[in-house]
PDB file of C-alpha atoms in Angstrom:
ATOM      1  CA  MET A  14       0.000   0.000   0.000  1.00  0.00           C
ATOM      2  CA  LEU A  15       1.274   3.472  -0.887  1.00  0.00           C
ATOM      3  CA  SER A  16       1.925   5.993   1.829  1.00  0.00           C
ATOM      4  CA  CYS A  17       0.339   9.417   1.671  1.00  0.00           C
ATOM      5  CA  ALA A  18       3.648  10.956   0.517  1.00  0.00           C
ATOM      6  CA  ASP A  19       4.063   8.444  -2.322  1.00  0.00           C
ATOM      7  CA  SER A  20       0.463   8.873  -3.389  1.00  0.00           C
ATOM      8  CA  ALA A  21       0.768  12.671  -3.400  1.00  0.00           C
ATOM      9  CA  ARG A  22       4.017  12.532  -5.410  1.00  0.00           C
ATOM     10  CA  ALA A  23       2.490  10.176  -7.987  1.00  0.00           C
ATOM     11  CA  SER A  24      -0.557  12.399  -8.290  1.00  0.00           C
ATOM     12  CA  ARG A  25       1.666  15.449  -8.812  1.00  0.00           C
ATOM     13  CA  VAL A  26       3.637  13.647 -11.548  1.00  0.00           C
ATOM     14  CA  PHE A  27       0.428  12.864 -13.435  1.00  0.00           C
ATOM     15  CA  VAL A  28      -0.707  16.480 -13.138  1.00  0.00           C
ATOM     16  CA  ILE A  29       2.620  17.733 -14.502  1.00  0.00           C
ATOM     17  CA  LEU A  30       2.744  15.200 -17.344  1.00  0.00           C
ATOM     18  CA  GLN A  31      -0.551  16.532 -18.691  1.00  0.00           C
ATOM     19  CA  TYR A  32       1.543  19.205 -20.403  1.00  0.00           C
ATOM     20  CA  ALA A  33       3.322  16.600 -22.564  1.00  0.00           C
ATOM     21  CA  PRO A  34       0.473  15.900 -25.038  1.00  0.00           C
ATOM     22  CA  TRP A  35       0.013  19.636 -25.570  1.00  0.00           C
ATOM     23  CA  ALA A  36       3.715  20.037 -26.291  1.00  0.00           C
ATOM     24  CA  ALA A  37       3.634  17.123 -28.741  1.00  0.00           C
ATOM     25  CA  PHE A  38       0.494  18.422 -30.461  1.00  0.00           C
ATOM     26  CA  SER A  39       1.960  21.917 -30.811  1.00  0.00           C
ATOM     27  CA  THR A  40       5.157  20.481 -32.251  1.00  0.00           C
ATOM     28  CA  LEU A  41       3.315  18.366 -34.813  1.00  0.00           C
ATOM     29  CA  ARG A  42       1.072  21.269 -35.740  1.00  0.00           C
ATOM     30  CA  VAL A  43       4.026  23.584 -36.356  1.00  0.00           C
ATOM     31  CA  PHE A  44       5.733  20.918 -38.456  1.00  0.00           C
ATOM     32  CA  ALA A  45       2.558  20.298 -40.483  1.00  0.00           C
ATOM     33  CA  LEU A  46       2.179  24.000 -41.220  1.00  0.00           C
ATOM     34  CA  SER A  47       5.813  24.956 -41.815  1.00  0.00           C
ATOM     35  CA  ARG A  48       7.650  21.696 -42.673  1.00  0.00           C
ATOM     36  CA  LEU A  49      10.639  23.034 -40.730  1.00  0.00           C
ATOM     37  CA  TRP A  50      12.161  20.653 -38.181  1.00  0.00           C
ATOM     38  CA  SER A  51      14.175  23.458 -36.605  1.00  0.00           C
ATOM     39  CA  LEU A  52      11.045  25.474 -35.837  1.00  0.00           C
ATOM     40  CA  SER A  53       9.276  22.341 -34.601  1.00  0.00           C
ATOM     41  CA  ILE A  54      12.130  21.525 -32.216  1.00  0.00           C
ATOM     42  CA  LEU A  55      12.072  25.109 -30.925  1.00  0.00           C
ATOM     43  CA  VAL A  56       8.333  24.846 -30.247  1.00  0.00           C
ATOM     44  CA  LEU A  57       8.862  21.490 -28.509  1.00  0.00           C
ATOM     45  CA  LEU A  58      11.560  22.957 -26.272  1.00  0.00           C
ATOM     46  CA  LEU A  59       9.555  26.063 -25.407  1.00  0.00           C
ATOM     47  CA  SER A  60       6.335  24.160 -24.753  1.00  0.00           C
ATOM     48  CA  SER A  61       8.222  21.700 -22.523  1.00  0.00           C
ATOM     49  CA  VAL A  62       9.408  24.477 -20.201  1.00  0.00           C
ATOM     50  CA  PRO A  63       6.369  24.163 -17.861  1.00  0.00           C
ATOM     51  CA  ILE A  64       7.134  20.463 -17.419  1.00  0.00           C
ATOM     52  CA  GLY A  65      10.709  21.162 -16.360  1.00  0.00           C
ATOM     53  CA  ILE A  66       9.781  24.058 -14.118  1.00  0.00           C
ATOM     54  CA  ASN A  67       7.063  22.096 -12.346  1.00  0.00           C
ATOM     55  CA  PHE A  68       9.416  19.151 -11.801  1.00  0.00           C
ATOM     56  CA  THR A  69      11.856  21.449  -9.970  1.00  0.00           C
ATOM     57  CA  ASN A  70       9.483  21.305  -6.987  1.00  0.00           C
ATOM     58  CA  PHE A  71      10.698  17.749  -6.435  1.00  0.00           C
ATOM     59  CA  GLY A  72      13.983  19.248  -5.245  1.00  0.00           C
ATOM     60  CA  PHE A  73      12.155  20.625  -2.199  1.00  0.00           C
ATOM     61  CA  THR A  74      11.381  17.202  -0.674  1.00  0.00           C
ATOM     62  CA  PRO A  75       7.832  16.673  -1.879  1.00  0.00           C
ATOM     63  CA  GLY A  76       5.466  14.624   0.162  1.00  0.00           C
ATOM     64  CA  GLY A  77       1.946  14.364   1.356  1.00  0.00           C
ATOM     65  CA  VAL A  78       0.074  15.675   4.341  1.00  0.00           C
ATOM     66  CA  VAL A  79      -3.216  14.309   5.596  1.00  0.00           C
ATOM     67  CA  VAL A  80      -5.734  17.142   5.881  1.00  0.00           C
ATOM     68  CA  PRO A  81      -8.875  15.749   7.561  1.00  0.00           C
ATOM     69  CA  PRO A  82     -11.604  17.180   5.321  1.00  0.00           C
ATOM     70  CA  LEU A  83      -9.594  16.700   2.107  1.00  0.00           C
ATOM     71  CA  GLY A  84      -7.528  13.576   2.714  1.00  0.00           C
ATOM     72  CA  CYS A  85      -3.969  13.279   1.406  1.00  0.00           C
ATOM     73  CA  VAL A  86      -2.720  16.460  -0.301  1.00  0.00           C
ATOM     74  CA  TYR A  87       0.612  17.395  -1.904  1.00  0.00           C
ATOM     75  CA  SER A  88       3.076  19.505   0.086  1.00  0.00           C
ATOM     76  CA  ASP A  89       6.736  20.452  -0.188  1.00  0.00           C
ATOM     77  CA  SER A  90       9.380  22.243   1.854  1.00  0.00           C
ATOM     78  CA  LEU A  91       9.584  25.293  -0.402  1.00  0.00           C
ATOM     79  CA  PRO A  92      10.859  28.207   1.705  1.00  0.00           C
ATOM     80  CA  SER A  93       8.098  30.738   2.372  1.00  0.00           C
ATOM     81  CA  ASP A  94      10.145  33.719   1.126  1.00  0.00           C
ATOM     82  CA  LEU A  95      10.743  31.950  -2.200  1.00  0.00           C
ATOM     83  CA  ALA A  96       7.066  31.031  -2.445  1.00  0.00           C
ATOM     84  CA  LYS A  97       6.074  34.649  -1.797  1.00  0.00           C
ATOM     85  CA  ARG A  98       8.401  35.892  -4.534  1.00  0.00           C
ATOM     86  CA  SER A  99       6.944  33.483  -7.072  1.00  0.00           C
ATOM     87  CA  VAL A 100       3.368  34.725  -6.620  1.00  0.00           C
ATOM     88  CA  VAL A 101       2.140  36.938  -9.434  1.00  0.00           C
ATOM     89  CA  TRP A 102       0.514  40.158  -8.271  1.00  0.00           C
ATOM     90  CA  VAL A 103      -2.864  40.777  -9.877  1.00  0.00           C
ATOM     91  CA  PRO A 104      -4.351  44.222  -9.330  1.00  0.00           C
ATOM     92  CA  SER A 105      -7.815  44.266  -7.810  1.00  0.00           C
ATOM     93  CA  SER A 106     -10.555  46.861  -7.920  1.00  0.00           C
ATOM     94  CA  ALA A 107      -9.292  48.249  -4.586  1.00  0.00           C
ATOM     95  CA  ASP A 108      -5.946  49.078  -6.223  1.00  0.00           C
ATOM     96  CA  ARG A 109      -7.453  51.206  -8.996  1.00  0.00           C
ATOM     97  CA  VAL A 110      -7.056  54.955  -8.915  1.00  0.00           C
ATOM     98  CA  ASN A 111     -10.266  56.964  -9.050  1.00  0.00           C
ATOM     99  CA  LEU A 112      -9.855  59.564 -11.815  1.00  0.00           C
ATOM    100  CA  THR A 113     -13.463  60.791 -11.956  1.00  0.00           C
ATOM    101  CA  GLY A 114     -12.763  63.863  -9.811  1.00  0.00           C
ATOM    102  CA  VAL A 115      -9.692  64.922 -11.815  1.00  0.00           C
TER     103      VAL A 115
END
């Protein structure tokens, strides 16, 4: 029987590998339209970047944590300051400047 950590890691691998068919499809589409292997290889490399980047999380000792209402969920030991820097800031309506009185 798999432990929670092994189950969470396997689940994460399957989530990451969902990018592979899209990379292959994009590569074949570019080759079908252009007939250039060099351009197809470039598209394959660029569309495989998310796979490589997402697999870098495995360097931060991935595992699983049992959360009672959810069950086994994926977790890693990514430092909190690094995690905070990797969050993309999206402006909200509270951040907008009111220019109606100008």
